Amino acid sequence: MADVHAALGGAGLRNVHVREYVRHWAELTGAARIEVINASDDARLIGEALADGEILPAGEGRYYSRSYVKDTARSEERTVVATSNPADKGVYNNWRPAGEMRPLLEERMRGASAGKTMYVVPYVMAAAGSPLERYAAGVELTDCRTVALHMIRMARVGVHYIDNLADQNSFVRAVHVTGDLEKLGQGTPGDQRCFVTIADERTILHFGSSYGGNALLGKIAHGLRQAAYDGWASGEFLAEQFMLIGIADKLTGKRYHVCGGFPSASGKTNLAMMLAPDALAGRYRVDFYGDDIAWLRADPDDGKIYAINPEFGVFGVAKDTSEVTNPAALASVAPGTGTLFTNVAYNDRTQEVWWEGRTPAPPADVAGWRDWTGTLISERPAEDADAPWAHPNSRFTTALANVPNVAPDFDDPRGVPIDAIIFGGRTRDREPLIRAITDLAEGVYDGLTLGAEATFAAEGVEGLLRYDPMSMRPFMSYPEGAYAAHWLKVIGSAASQPIFAHVNWFRRDPGDGHYLWPGYRDNLRPLLWLLRLKEGEVRGRQTPVGIIPAKDELDLDGVAATPEELETILSIDTPRWKQEIKHREQHLEQFAGLPEEIWQAHRRVAAALHRAD
Ligand code: SPV
Ligand code: MN
C-alpha cells in the first residue's frame, strides 16, 4: 500500500482536497506507489519509459509507442455522461444516473492498479490568469506512465497549478485506470470498458484503455464534456470541438480570428495549421492557435466573443500528413521536439517512423520496418500484404509551441476576439465552397445540422448525412435543446457578433468525380472573402441558404481551377437542398425543447428554397 501522505508531502502538494482525493483512489485501486508529476519530470520519465521498453527512440528527441491492438481509438458506445438529474438526458450524451455509474466504476477499478505506480498529474486547461481558469484545473490519476508523458505535452502540468487555486476544492477529479487490456472483451457483449464523466460532480472515471481521449483526461473528457457542462451550468461559456486560427493582414495591420467545427476526417487539423498560399503570402499570415478545442465566452468589457484553446499540445492524426497536406505539422514533429508517435510504422534499425500518406509510396527497402502491430513487414502473411503499415488512427503528440506558425499570443490568458465561426463538412454535391450566414439563429441552426456523408451505403441512406451537431456529437454532455439555447444566449450576449459560414472543400465533379477545389493552403481564399464580407468590402450573392461569393470577389491569383469548376463550387444545387431540408426536419425533431428561434430559422431557409424553383 502506497504511503500517500509521504509522496504528496515530498512533492510539496499541500491542497488538502487533492490529498484526500488521491488517498481515496490510491486505496481503492490498490496502487503500490504514488508519484506526483511536474512538466519538469519529462526527461526522467522518458528515460524510465525507454529503459522499460514502454517507448522506443524515434530519432533525436522523439519517441514511439504501440498500443494494445484492440485499444486504438475512442469508444463512443462505451462512453457515458452521468448526473443525478434525469432531465440531463439528451439524444447523444448516453446519459446514465450517477448513482448507478459511480459504484460500477468503483467495482471495475477496485484493486485494478495493484503493483503499479499511480501518477498524480495536476494540470490546467487554460493559460494561467484566464477568465475561465476556475473551470480549468484538474488532477488526473493514471496508472500508465505513457499517459503521464502525453499529459505533459497536451496540458499545462505542475503542482503549483493546483496548490494556488482560489477555491481549493474546485478541480476536476479525473481517474484513469488502464485495466488488464487483454481481458476486457473489447467489442464483445461483455465489454468491460467504461468511460464516464459524472458531470455534476466534476468527476471523470475512465476504465479499460490507455489510448488518446480514453486516457488523456484533460483533453476531451474535461476540455469538452465536462467543460461544456460547466459552461452551461454556469451560463458563462461554450466548450466546442473547434479549431482556432488567426489571419494577419500585413498591409492593413489588422488581425482576424476564426474558429470552427468539422466532423472527423474533414481536414480540421490541416486547416488549423495551414500556411498562406505562395501568391498571398506577401500580404497574409495564418497563425495557429489550436486544432481541436475552443472555449468561447462573451467579454463584458468590449462586447466581443473571445476564444481560447485550453490545450497545450496537438494530438494529431498521422495518416495523410505530408509536405503537401500539412508541412507545419511535419515541422512540429521534427527531431528535438519531444514528439510521441503512437501506432505508426517503425523501423527498429533506423528508428524512423512512417505512415500512409507521409510519402506517396512506403519505403522501398523494408528491412527493419514493422507495422503498427509490431509485425515485420517482411514477415507479414500474404493476406495482410495490402494492410496499412500504420493504424488509420495513429497519432503524433507534440506541444503547441513546436508548431512553426503558432500564434505569438497563443498563451494569452484572455484569448482572442472571434470574427467568424465556420462549420464544414465533406459534401460531394450540394454545399458550395463557402456560404456566409449573418443571422445568429441561422448560424446556430447550420451548426446543429452539420454532418458527414455516409462513407459507404451500409452505413446509411445514400445522400443522408450522419448528423454531428457542431461536431460535438461524441462530446455532448447535456440535452441538445438546452445546448442550442445556450449557444443563442452566449453568442447573443455579445454586442459585436461573429459572422457564421459553412465551408466545403470537397465538392466533386458530377462527371468524373474529381475534386473541384484544390483545398489545403487555398482554403485561406474563401476565409478572406468571408472577412471582407463582414467588413462590408464585398457583397456576395444572396441564396436561400446564405450569401455566396460573386465570381470576381474571390482572390484566385495562382489557382488553377477552370471557370466551369468555379461555376459549380459557387452554386447551390436547389433540388438536393430540398431533399436535405426534409432530413433536417427529422433530425431536429429528436431534440426536445429546441428553441423556437431555431425552428424559425429552419422554416425561413425551407421557405426560401421553396421559392427558389
Ligand atoms: C477525436 O477523436 O476527436 C480526438 C482524439 O480529438 S481523442 O482525444 O482520442 O478523442
Ligand atoms: Mn477531436
Coordinates of C-alpha atoms and ligand atoms in Angstrom, one line a residue:
M1 CA 0.0 0.0 0.0
A2 CA 1.4 3.4 -1.0
D3 CA 2.3 6.0 1.5
V4 CA 0.1 8.7 0.1
H5 CA 1.0 11.5 2.5
A6 CA 4.7 10.9 2.3
A7 CA 4.6 11.0 -1.5
L8 CA 2.4 14.1 -1.7
G9 CA 4.2 15.9 1.1
G10 CA 7.5 15.2 -0.6
A11 CA 6.2 16.7 -3.8
G12 CA 5.1 19.9 -2.0
L13 CA 1.4 19.2 -2.8
R14 CA -0.4 20.9 0.1
N15 CA -4.0 21.2 -1.2
V16 CA -5.9 19.1 1.3
H17 CA -8.8 18.3 -1.1
V18 CA -6.3 16.9 -3.6
R19 CA -4.6 14.9 -0.9
E20 CA -7.9 13.4 0.2
Y21 CA -8.9 12.6 -3.3
V22 CA -5.6 10.9 -4.1
R23 CA -5.8 8.9 -0.8
H24 CA -9.3 7.6 -1.7
W25 CA -8.3 6.4 -5.2
A26 CA -4.9 5.0 -4.2
E27 CA -6.6 2.9 -1.6
L28 CA -9.4 1.8 -3.9
T29 CA -7.2 0.9 -6.9
G30 CA -4.5 -0.6 -4.8
A31 CA -1.7 1.3 -6.4
A32 CA 1.7 0.3 -5.0
R33 CA 3.4 3.7 -5.3
I34 CA 2.4 7.3 -5.7
E35 CA 4.3 9.7 -7.8
V36 CA 3.4 13.4 -8.3
I37 CA 4.2 14.7 -11.8
N38 CA 5.5 18.1 -12.9
A39 CA 6.3 19.0 -16.5
S40 CA 10.0 19.2 -15.4
D41 CA 9.9 15.4 -14.8
D42 CA 9.6 14.7 -18.5
A43 CA 13.2 13.8 -19.2
R44 CA 13.4 11.4 -16.3
L45 CA 10.1 9.8 -17.2
I46 CA 11.2 9.4 -20.8
G47 CA 14.4 7.8 -19.6
E48 CA 12.5 5.3 -17.4
A49 CA 10.0 4.5 -20.2
L50 CA 12.8 3.9 -22.7
A51 CA 14.6 1.7 -20.2
D52 CA 11.4 -0.3 -19.6
G53 CA 10.8 -0.6 -23.4
E54 CA 7.4 1.2 -23.0
I55 CA 8.5 3.7 -25.6
L56 CA 11.2 3.4 -28.3
P57 CA 13.6 6.0 -29.6
A58 CA 12.4 7.6 -32.9
G59 CA 15.4 9.8 -33.8
E60 CA 16.7 12.6 -31.7
G61 CA 14.3 13.7 -29.0
R62 CA 11.3 11.7 -30.5
Y63 CA 9.7 8.6 -29.2
Y64 CA 7.4 5.8 -30.4
S65 CA 4.9 3.5 -28.7
R66 CA 2.4 0.9 -29.8
S67 CA -0.9 0.4 -28.0
Y68 CA -2.6 -2.9 -27.4
V69 CA -4.1 -4.0 -30.8
K70 CA -7.7 -3.7 -29.6
D71 CA -7.1 -0.3 -28.0
T72 CA -6.7 2.1 -30.8
A73 CA -9.4 4.8 -30.6
R74 CA -12.1 6.5 -28.6
S75 CA -15.1 4.2 -28.0
E76 CA -18.3 6.2 -28.3
E77 CA -20.6 3.4 -27.4
R78 CA -18.7 2.8 -24.1
T79 CA -18.8 6.5 -23.2
V80 CA -21.3 7.8 -20.8
V81 CA -22.3 11.2 -19.3
A82 CA -23.8 10.7 -15.8
T83 CA -25.5 13.2 -13.5
S84 CA -28.1 12.9 -10.7
N85 CA -30.8 14.6 -12.7
P86 CA -32.6 12.5 -15.3
A87 CA -33.6 15.8 -17.1
D88 CA -29.9 15.9 -18.2
K89 CA -30.6 13.0 -20.6
G90 CA -30.1 14.1 -24.3
V91 CA -30.1 12.3 -27.6
Y92 CA -26.3 11.9 -27.9
N93 CA -24.9 12.0 -24.3
N94 CA -25.6 8.4 -23.3
W95 CA -26.9 9.7 -20.0
R96 CA -27.0 7.3 -17.0
P97 CA -27.7 8.0 -13.4
A98 CA -24.6 9.0 -11.4
G99 CA -25.8 6.7 -8.6
E100 CA -25.5 3.7 -11.0
M101 CA -22.2 4.6 -12.7
R102 CA -20.1 5.5 -9.7
P103 CA -20.5 2.1 -8.0
L104 CA -19.9 0.3 -11.3
L105 CA -16.7 2.2 -12.0
E106 CA -15.5 1.7 -8.4
E107 CA -16.1 -2.0 -8.8
R108 CA -14.1 -2.1 -12.1
M109 CA -11.3 -0.1 -10.6
R110 CA -11.0 -1.8 -7.2
G111 CA -7.6 -3.3 -7.0
A112 CA -7.0 -2.8 -10.7
S113 CA -3.8 -0.8 -10.2
A114 CA -2.2 -3.3 -7.8
G115 CA 1.5 -3.4 -8.2
K116 CA 1.5 -0.3 -10.3
T117 CA 2.5 3.3 -9.8
M118 CA -0.3 5.9 -9.6
Y119 CA 0.9 9.0 -11.3
V120 CA -0.7 12.2 -9.9
V121 CA -0.9 14.7 -12.7
P122 CA -2.0 18.2 -11.7
Y123 CA -3.0 20.2 -14.8
V124 CA -4.9 23.2 -16.1
M125 CA -6.8 23.5 -19.3
A126 CA -6.2 27.3 -19.9
A127 CA -3.3 29.7 -19.6
A128 CA -2.9 31.0 -16.0
G129 CA -4.9 34.1 -15.4
S130 CA -7.7 33.1 -17.9
P131 CA -11.2 34.4 -17.0
L132 CA -12.2 30.8 -17.3
E133 CA -9.5 29.4 -15.0
R134 CA -11.9 28.3 -12.4
Y135 CA -13.1 25.6 -14.8
A136 CA -9.6 24.7 -15.9
A137 CA -8.0 22.9 -13.1
G138 CA -7.8 19.1 -12.8
V139 CA -5.9 16.3 -11.2
E140 CA -5.5 13.2 -13.3
L141 CA -4.6 10.0 -11.6
T142 CA -3.3 7.4 -14.0
D143 CA -1.6 4.1 -13.7
C144 CA 0.1 4.4 -17.1
R145 CA 3.4 6.3 -17.4
T146 CA 2.9 6.9 -21.2
V147 CA -0.3 8.7 -20.4
A148 CA 1.5 11.0 -18.0
L149 CA 4.0 11.7 -20.8
H150 CA 1.1 12.6 -23.1
M151 CA -0.5 14.8 -20.5
I152 CA 2.7 16.8 -20.1
R153 CA 2.5 17.6 -23.8
M154 CA -1.2 18.1 -24.0
A155 CA -1.9 20.2 -20.9
R156 CA 0.0 22.6 -18.6
V157 CA 1.2 20.2 -15.9
G158 CA 2.6 21.1 -12.4
V159 CA 1.9 21.1 -8.7
H160 CA 1.8 24.9 -8.5
Y161 CA -1.3 25.0 -10.7
I162 CA -3.3 23.1 -8.1
D163 CA -1.8 24.4 -4.9
N164 CA -2.7 28.0 -5.7
L165 CA -6.4 27.6 -6.6
A166 CA -8.7 30.4 -5.4
D167 CA -11.2 27.7 -4.4
Q168 CA -9.0 24.8 -3.2
N169 CA -11.8 22.3 -3.9
S170 CA -12.5 23.4 -7.4
F171 CA -10.7 20.9 -9.6
V172 CA -11.8 18.1 -11.9
R173 CA -11.2 14.7 -10.4
A174 CA -10.1 12.6 -13.3
V175 CA -9.2 9.0 -12.6
H176 CA -7.8 6.7 -15.3
V177 CA -7.2 3.0 -14.7
T178 CA -5.9 1.0 -17.6
G179 CA -7.2 -2.4 -16.6
D180 CA -6.0 -5.7 -18.0
L181 CA -6.3 -4.8 -21.7
E182 CA -6.1 -8.4 -22.8
K183 CA -9.1 -9.5 -20.7
L184 CA -11.6 -6.7 -21.3
G185 CA -13.6 -8.2 -24.2
Q186 CA -13.3 -5.1 -26.3
G187 CA -16.2 -5.0 -28.8
T188 CA -18.0 -8.1 -27.4
P189 CA -21.3 -8.1 -25.4
G190 CA -19.3 -8.4 -22.2
D191 CA -17.1 -5.4 -22.9
Q192 CA -15.7 -4.2 -19.6
R193 CA -14.5 -0.8 -20.7
C194 CA -16.4 2.2 -19.3
F195 CA -15.6 5.9 -19.8
V196 CA -17.8 8.1 -17.6
T197 CA -18.0 11.8 -16.9
I198 CA -20.1 12.4 -13.8
A199 CA -20.6 16.0 -14.9
D200 CA -22.5 17.4 -11.9
E201 CA -19.8 16.0 -9.6
R202 CA -16.9 17.2 -11.9
T203 CA -15.5 13.6 -11.7
I204 CA -14.2 11.6 -14.7
L205 CA -13.8 7.9 -14.3
H206 CA -12.3 6.1 -17.3
F207 CA -11.5 2.3 -17.2
G208 CA -10.2 0.0 -19.8
S209 CA -7.9 1.8 -22.2
S210 CA -4.7 3.7 -22.4
Y211 CA -5.3 5.4 -25.7
G212 CA -6.0 9.0 -26.6
G213 CA -9.1 10.7 -25.3
N214 CA -10.0 7.5 -23.3
A215 CA -6.9 8.1 -21.2
L216 CA -5.6 11.7 -21.5
L217 CA -8.4 13.0 -19.5
G218 CA -7.7 16.7 -19.8
K219 CA -8.5 16.7 -23.4
I220 CA -12.0 15.6 -24.4
A221 CA -13.3 14.3 -21.1
H222 CA -12.5 17.6 -19.2
G223 CA -11.8 20.0 -22.1
L224 CA -15.1 19.1 -23.9
R225 CA -17.6 17.0 -22.0
Q226 CA -17.0 18.5 -18.5
A227 CA -16.3 22.0 -19.7
A228 CA -19.4 22.0 -21.9
Y229 CA -21.5 21.1 -18.9
D230 CA -19.7 23.6 -16.7
G231 CA -20.2 26.3 -19.3
W232 CA -23.9 25.6 -19.5
A233 CA -24.4 25.2 -15.7
S234 CA -22.6 28.5 -15.0
G235 CA -24.1 30.2 -18.1
E236 CA -20.7 31.6 -18.8
F237 CA -19.1 29.8 -21.8
L238 CA -19.2 27.3 -24.6
A239 CA -16.7 24.4 -25.0
E240 CA -16.6 23.1 -28.5
Q241 CA -14.6 20.7 -30.7
F242 CA -13.3 23.7 -32.7
M243 CA -10.0 24.6 -34.4
L244 CA -8.8 28.2 -33.9
I245 CA -6.7 30.3 -36.2
G246 CA -5.6 33.9 -36.7
I247 CA -5.3 35.7 -40.1
A248 CA -3.0 38.7 -40.1
D249 CA -3.2 41.2 -43.0
K250 CA 0.3 42.6 -43.2
L251 CA -0.9 45.5 -45.4
T252 CA -3.5 46.9 -43.0
G253 CA -2.0 45.5 -39.8
K254 CA -5.4 44.0 -38.9
R255 CA -5.7 40.7 -37.2
Y256 CA -8.7 38.4 -37.5
H257 CA -9.6 35.2 -35.7
V258 CA -11.7 32.3 -37.0
C259 CA -12.8 29.2 -35.1
G260 CA -15.0 26.3 -36.2
G261 CA -16.0 22.7 -36.2
F262 CA -15.7 19.9 -38.7
P263 CA -16.8 16.3 -38.3
S264 CA -13.8 13.9 -38.2
A265 CA -12.0 13.3 -41.5
S266 CA -12.9 16.8 -42.8
G267 CA -9.3 18.2 -42.6
K268 CA -9.7 20.3 -39.4
T269 CA -6.0 19.9 -38.3
N270 CA -4.8 20.7 -41.8
L271 CA -6.9 23.9 -41.8
A272 CA -5.7 24.9 -38.3
M273 CA -2.1 24.6 -39.4
M274 CA -2.5 26.0 -42.9
L275 CA 0.1 28.4 -44.3
A276 CA -0.9 31.2 -46.8
P277 CA -0.7 30.1 -50.4
D278 CA 2.5 31.4 -52.1
A279 CA 0.6 34.0 -54.2
L280 CA -0.9 35.6 -51.0
A281 CA 2.0 35.0 -48.5
G282 CA 3.4 38.5 -49.1
R283 CA 0.2 40.0 -47.6
Y284 CA -1.3 37.4 -45.3
R285 CA 0.0 35.3 -42.5
V286 CA -2.0 32.5 -40.8
D287 CA -1.4 31.9 -37.1
F288 CA -2.1 28.6 -35.4
Y289 CA -3.9 28.6 -32.1
G290 CA -5.4 25.2 -31.8
D291 CA -6.7 22.2 -33.8
D292 CA -9.3 20.6 -31.6
I293 CA -10.9 22.5 -28.7
A294 CA -12.0 26.1 -28.2
W295 CA -13.8 27.6 -25.2
L296 CA -15.8 30.7 -26.1
R297 CA -17.2 33.5 -23.9
A298 CA -18.6 37.0 -24.3
D299 CA -16.3 39.6 -22.8
P300 CA -18.4 42.3 -20.9
D301 CA -15.6 44.9 -21.4
D302 CA -15.7 45.1 -25.1
G303 CA -18.7 43.1 -26.1
K304 CA -16.8 40.6 -28.2
I305 CA -16.7 36.9 -28.2
Y306 CA -13.3 35.6 -27.1
A307 CA -11.9 32.1 -27.6
I308 CA -9.1 30.2 -26.0
N309 CA -7.6 26.9 -26.9
P310 CA -7.5 25.2 -23.5
E311 CA -4.9 22.6 -24.7
F312 CA -1.1 22.9 -24.6
G313 CA -0.4 20.4 -27.4
V314 CA -1.7 18.6 -30.5
F315 CA -2.8 15.0 -30.6
G316 CA -2.9 14.8 -34.4
V317 CA -3.9 12.1 -36.8
A318 CA -0.7 11.0 -38.6
K319 CA -2.4 9.4 -41.7
D320 CA -2.1 11.6 -44.8
T321 CA 0.1 14.2 -43.1
S322 CA 2.7 15.2 -45.6
E323 CA 4.7 18.2 -47.0
V324 CA 1.7 18.9 -49.3
T325 CA -1.2 18.5 -46.9
N326 CA 0.4 19.9 -43.7
P327 CA 4.0 21.0 -43.7
A328 CA 3.6 22.8 -40.4
A329 CA 2.6 19.5 -38.7
L330 CA 5.6 17.8 -40.1
A331 CA 7.9 20.6 -38.8
S332 CA 6.1 20.3 -35.4
V333 CA 7.2 16.7 -35.1
A334 CA 10.8 17.2 -36.3
P335 CA 13.8 15.9 -34.3
G336 CA 14.2 17.6 -31.0
T337 CA 10.5 18.3 -30.5
G338 CA 9.9 15.6 -27.8
T339 CA 7.1 14.2 -30.1
L340 CA 5.5 10.9 -29.1
F341 CA 4.3 8.8 -32.1
T342 CA 1.7 6.2 -31.5
N343 CA 0.8 3.2 -33.7
V344 CA 2.6 4.5 -36.8
A345 CA 5.0 2.1 -38.6
Y346 CA 8.5 1.9 -37.1
N347 CA 11.9 0.8 -38.2
D348 CA 13.9 -0.7 -35.4
R349 CA 17.2 -0.5 -37.3
T350 CA 17.0 3.2 -38.3
Q351 CA 14.4 4.4 -35.7
E352 CA 12.4 6.1 -38.5
V353 CA 8.6 6.3 -38.5
W354 CA 6.3 6.2 -41.4
W355 CA 2.5 6.3 -42.1
E356 CA 0.2 6.1 -45.1
G357 CA 0.4 9.4 -47.0
R358 CA 3.7 10.5 -45.5
T359 CA 5.2 9.8 -48.9
P360 CA 3.4 8.6 -52.0
A361 CA 4.7 5.1 -51.5
P362 CA 6.0 3.2 -48.5
P363 CA 9.8 2.9 -48.0
A364 CA 11.2 0.7 -50.8
D365 CA 13.7 -1.1 -48.5
V366 CA 11.5 -2.8 -46.0
A367 CA 14.5 -4.0 -43.8
G368 CA 13.7 -3.3 -40.2
W369 CA 10.2 -1.9 -40.8
R370 CA 7.4 -3.1 -38.6
D371 CA 3.7 -2.3 -39.0
W372 CA 1.8 -0.7 -36.1
T373 CA 1.1 -4.1 -34.6
G374 CA 4.9 -4.8 -34.4
T375 CA 4.9 -7.3 -37.2
L376 CA 7.9 -7.1 -39.5
I377 CA 6.7 -6.0 -42.9
S378 CA 8.9 -8.7 -44.5
E379 CA 7.2 -11.4 -42.4
R380 CA 3.6 -10.3 -42.9
P381 CA 1.4 -13.1 -44.2
A382 CA 0.4 -12.8 -47.9
E383 CA -3.2 -12.0 -47.0
D384 CA -2.0 -9.0 -45.0
A385 CA 0.3 -7.7 -47.7
D386 CA -2.1 -4.8 -48.5
A387 CA -2.9 -3.9 -44.9
P388 CA -1.8 -0.4 -43.9
W389 CA 1.6 -0.1 -42.1
A390 CA 0.2 2.5 -39.7
H391 CA -3.1 2.3 -37.9
P392 CA -5.6 4.8 -39.5
N393 CA -6.0 6.5 -36.1
S394 CA -2.2 6.6 -35.5
R395 CA -1.2 9.8 -33.9
F396 CA 1.6 12.3 -33.1
T397 CA 1.6 14.2 -29.8
T398 CA 3.5 17.4 -29.8
A399 CA 3.4 20.7 -27.8
L400 CA 1.7 23.7 -29.5
A401 CA 4.9 25.6 -29.2
N402 CA 6.5 23.2 -31.7
V403 CA 4.1 24.3 -34.5
P404 CA 6.2 26.8 -36.6
N405 CA 3.3 29.2 -37.2
V406 CA 2.0 29.1 -33.7
A407 CA 0.5 32.5 -32.9
P408 CA 2.8 34.8 -30.9
D409 CA 0.0 35.3 -28.4
F410 CA -1.2 31.7 -28.1
D411 CA -0.6 31.8 -24.4
D412 CA -2.5 35.0 -23.8
P413 CA -5.0 34.1 -21.0
R414 CA -7.7 36.4 -22.3
G415 CA -7.9 34.6 -25.6
V416 CA -8.5 36.2 -28.9
P417 CA -11.6 38.0 -30.3
I418 CA -13.6 35.9 -32.8
D419 CA -14.6 37.4 -36.1
A420 CA -16.1 34.3 -37.7
I421 CA -17.4 30.9 -36.7
I422 CA -17.3 28.3 -39.5
F423 CA -18.8 24.9 -39.9
G424 CA -17.6 22.5 -42.5
G425 CA -18.4 19.0 -43.8
R426 CA -17.3 16.8 -46.6
T427 CA -20.1 17.1 -49.2
R428 CA -19.7 16.0 -52.7
D429 CA -22.6 17.7 -54.4
R430 CA -24.6 20.2 -52.5
E431 CA -22.6 22.6 -50.5
P432 CA -20.8 25.5 -52.2
L433 CA -17.2 26.4 -51.3
I434 CA -18.5 28.8 -48.8
R435 CA -21.8 30.4 -47.8
A436 CA -22.0 33.1 -45.2
I437 CA -24.7 33.4 -42.6
T438 CA -25.3 36.8 -40.9
D439 CA -28.2 35.8 -38.6
L440 CA -27.3 34.2 -35.3
A441 CA -30.2 31.7 -35.2
E442 CA -29.4 30.7 -38.8
G443 CA -25.8 30.2 -37.9
V444 CA -26.6 28.1 -34.9
Y445 CA -29.1 26.2 -37.0
D446 CA -26.4 25.5 -39.5
G447 CA -24.1 24.1 -36.8
L448 CA -26.8 21.9 -35.4
T449 CA -27.4 20.4 -38.9
L450 CA -23.7 19.8 -39.6
G451 CA -23.0 16.3 -40.8
A452 CA -20.7 14.0 -42.6
E453 CA -21.7 12.0 -45.7
A454 CA -22.2 8.3 -45.0
T455 CA -18.9 6.8 -46.3
F456 CA -20.5 3.6 -47.7
A457 CA -24.0 2.5 -48.4
A458 CA -24.1 0.1 -45.5
E459 CA -23.7 3.0 -43.0
G460 CA -26.7 4.9 -44.1
V461 CA -29.0 6.0 -46.9
E462 CA -27.2 7.5 -49.9
G463 CA -27.1 11.3 -49.6
L464 CA -28.2 11.2 -46.0
L465 CA -25.8 12.8 -43.6
R466 CA -24.7 11.3 -40.3
Y467 CA -25.5 14.5 -38.4
D468 CA -22.9 15.7 -36.0
P469 CA -24.2 18.9 -34.4
M470 CA -21.4 21.4 -34.1
S471 CA -19.0 18.4 -34.5
M472 CA -19.9 17.7 -30.8
R473 CA -22.0 14.5 -31.2
P474 CA -19.5 12.3 -29.2
F475 CA -18.9 15.1 -26.6
M476 CA -22.4 16.3 -25.9
S477 CA -23.0 16.4 -22.1
Y478 CA -26.4 17.9 -21.8
P479 CA -29.6 18.0 -23.8
E480 CA -29.5 19.4 -27.4
G481 CA -32.4 21.8 -26.9
A482 CA -30.6 23.4 -23.9
Y483 CA -27.4 23.3 -25.9
A484 CA -28.9 25.3 -28.7
A485 CA -30.5 27.8 -26.2
H486 CA -27.1 28.2 -24.5
W487 CA -25.4 29.0 -27.9
L488 CA -28.1 31.6 -28.6
K489 CA -27.6 33.1 -25.2
V490 CA -23.8 33.2 -25.1
I491 CA -23.2 34.5 -28.6
G492 CA -26.3 36.6 -28.4
S493 CA -25.0 38.4 -25.4
A494 CA -22.1 39.8 -27.4
A495 CA -22.6 43.4 -28.7
S496 CA -20.4 42.7 -31.7
Q497 CA -21.2 39.3 -33.2
P498 CA -19.1 37.0 -35.3
I499 CA -20.3 36.1 -38.8
F500 CA -21.0 32.5 -39.5
A501 CA -20.2 30.4 -42.5
H502 CA -20.4 26.9 -43.9
V503 CA -17.4 25.8 -45.9
N504 CA -16.9 22.7 -48.1
W505 CA -13.5 21.9 -49.7
F506 CA -14.8 18.6 -51.1
R507 CA -17.2 19.4 -53.9
R508 CA -16.8 16.8 -56.7
D509 CA -17.2 17.0 -60.5
P510 CA -20.6 15.2 -61.2
G511 CA -19.0 13.5 -64.2
D512 CA -15.6 12.1 -63.3
G513 CA -15.7 12.7 -59.5
H514 CA -12.5 14.8 -59.3
Y515 CA -12.3 17.4 -56.5
L516 CA -13.2 20.8 -57.9
W517 CA -11.2 22.9 -55.3
P518 CA -7.5 22.5 -54.6
G519 CA -8.0 22.8 -50.8
Y520 CA -5.2 23.0 -48.2
R521 CA -3.5 26.4 -48.4
D522 CA -6.0 27.7 -50.9
N523 CA -8.7 27.4 -48.2
L524 CA -7.5 30.7 -47.0
R525 CA -9.1 32.4 -50.0
P526 CA -12.8 31.8 -49.1
L527 CA -12.0 32.8 -45.5
L528 CA -10.5 36.1 -46.7
W529 CA -13.7 36.6 -48.7
L530 CA -15.8 36.0 -45.5
L531 CA -13.8 38.6 -43.6
R532 CA -14.2 41.1 -46.4
L533 CA -17.9 40.4 -46.4
K534 CA -18.0 41.1 -42.7
E535 CA -16.1 44.3 -43.2
G536 CA -18.6 45.4 -46.0
E537 CA -15.9 45.3 -48.7
V538 CA -17.7 42.7 -50.8
R539 CA -21.5 42.0 -51.1
G540 CA -21.7 38.4 -52.4
R541 CA -24.8 36.9 -53.8
Q542 CA -27.8 36.0 -51.6
T543 CA -29.1 32.5 -52.0
P544 CA -31.8 30.6 -50.0
V545 CA -29.0 29.1 -47.8
G546 CA -26.7 32.1 -47.3
I547 CA -24.5 34.5 -49.1
I548 CA -22.0 33.1 -51.6
P549 CA -19.1 34.9 -53.3
A550 CA -19.7 36.5 -56.6
K551 CA -17.1 35.1 -59.0
D552 CA -14.9 38.2 -59.1
E553 CA -14.9 38.5 -55.3
L554 CA -12.6 35.6 -54.6
D555 CA -8.9 36.2 -54.8
L556 CA -7.9 33.4 -57.2
D557 CA -4.4 34.6 -58.1
G558 CA -2.5 31.4 -58.6
V559 CA -5.4 28.9 -58.5
A560 CA -5.7 26.5 -61.4
A561 CA -9.5 25.9 -61.3
T562 CA -11.4 26.3 -64.6
P563 CA -14.3 28.7 -65.0
E564 CA -16.7 25.7 -65.1
E565 CA -15.3 24.3 -61.9
L566 CA -15.7 27.6 -60.2
E567 CA -19.2 27.9 -61.5
T568 CA -20.1 24.6 -59.8
I569 CA -18.5 25.4 -56.4
L570 CA -20.1 28.8 -56.3
S571 CA -23.6 27.4 -57.0
I572 CA -26.4 25.9 -55.0
D573 CA -28.0 22.6 -56.1
T574 CA -31.6 23.5 -55.2
P575 CA -33.2 20.1 -55.7
R576 CA -30.6 18.4 -53.5
W577 CA -31.1 21.1 -50.9
K578 CA -34.8 20.4 -50.9
Q579 CA -34.1 16.8 -50.2
E580 CA -31.7 17.7 -47.4
I581 CA -34.2 20.1 -45.7
K582 CA -36.6 17.2 -45.1
H583 CA -33.9 15.2 -43.4
R584 CA -33.0 18.2 -41.3
E585 CA -36.6 18.4 -40.0
Q586 CA -36.5 14.8 -38.8
H587 CA -33.0 15.4 -37.3
L588 CA -34.1 18.4 -35.3
E589 CA -37.4 16.8 -34.2
Q590 CA -35.4 14.5 -32.0
F591 CA -34.4 17.4 -29.7
A592 CA -36.8 18.2 -27.0
G593 CA -37.1 21.9 -26.2
L594 CA -35.3 23.2 -29.2
P595 CA -35.6 27.0 -29.1
E596 CA -38.3 28.5 -31.3
E597 CA -35.7 30.7 -33.0
I598 CA -34.0 27.6 -34.4
W599 CA -37.3 26.3 -35.8
Q600 CA -38.0 29.7 -37.3
A601 CA -34.5 29.7 -38.9
H602 CA -35.3 26.3 -40.3
R603 CA -38.6 27.4 -41.7
R604 CA -37.1 30.5 -43.2
V605 CA -34.5 28.5 -45.1
A606 CA -37.1 25.9 -46.2
A607 CA -39.4 28.6 -47.5
A608 CA -36.6 30.4 -49.3
L609 CA -35.7 27.1 -51.0
H610 CA -39.3 26.5 -51.9
R611 CA -39.5 29.9 -53.6
A612 CA -36.3 29.3 -55.5
D613 CA -37.6 27.0 -58.2
Ligands
SPV1 C1 -11.0 13.0 -31.6 O1 -11.2 11.8 -31.7 O2 -11.8 13.8 -32.0 C2 -9.8 13.4 -30.9 C3 -8.9 12.4 -30.5 O3 -9.6 14.6 -30.8 S1 -9.3 11.8 -28.9 O4 -8.7 12.6 -27.9 O5 -8.8 10.4 -28.8 O6 -10.7 11.8 -28.8
MN2 MN -11.1 15.9 -31.7

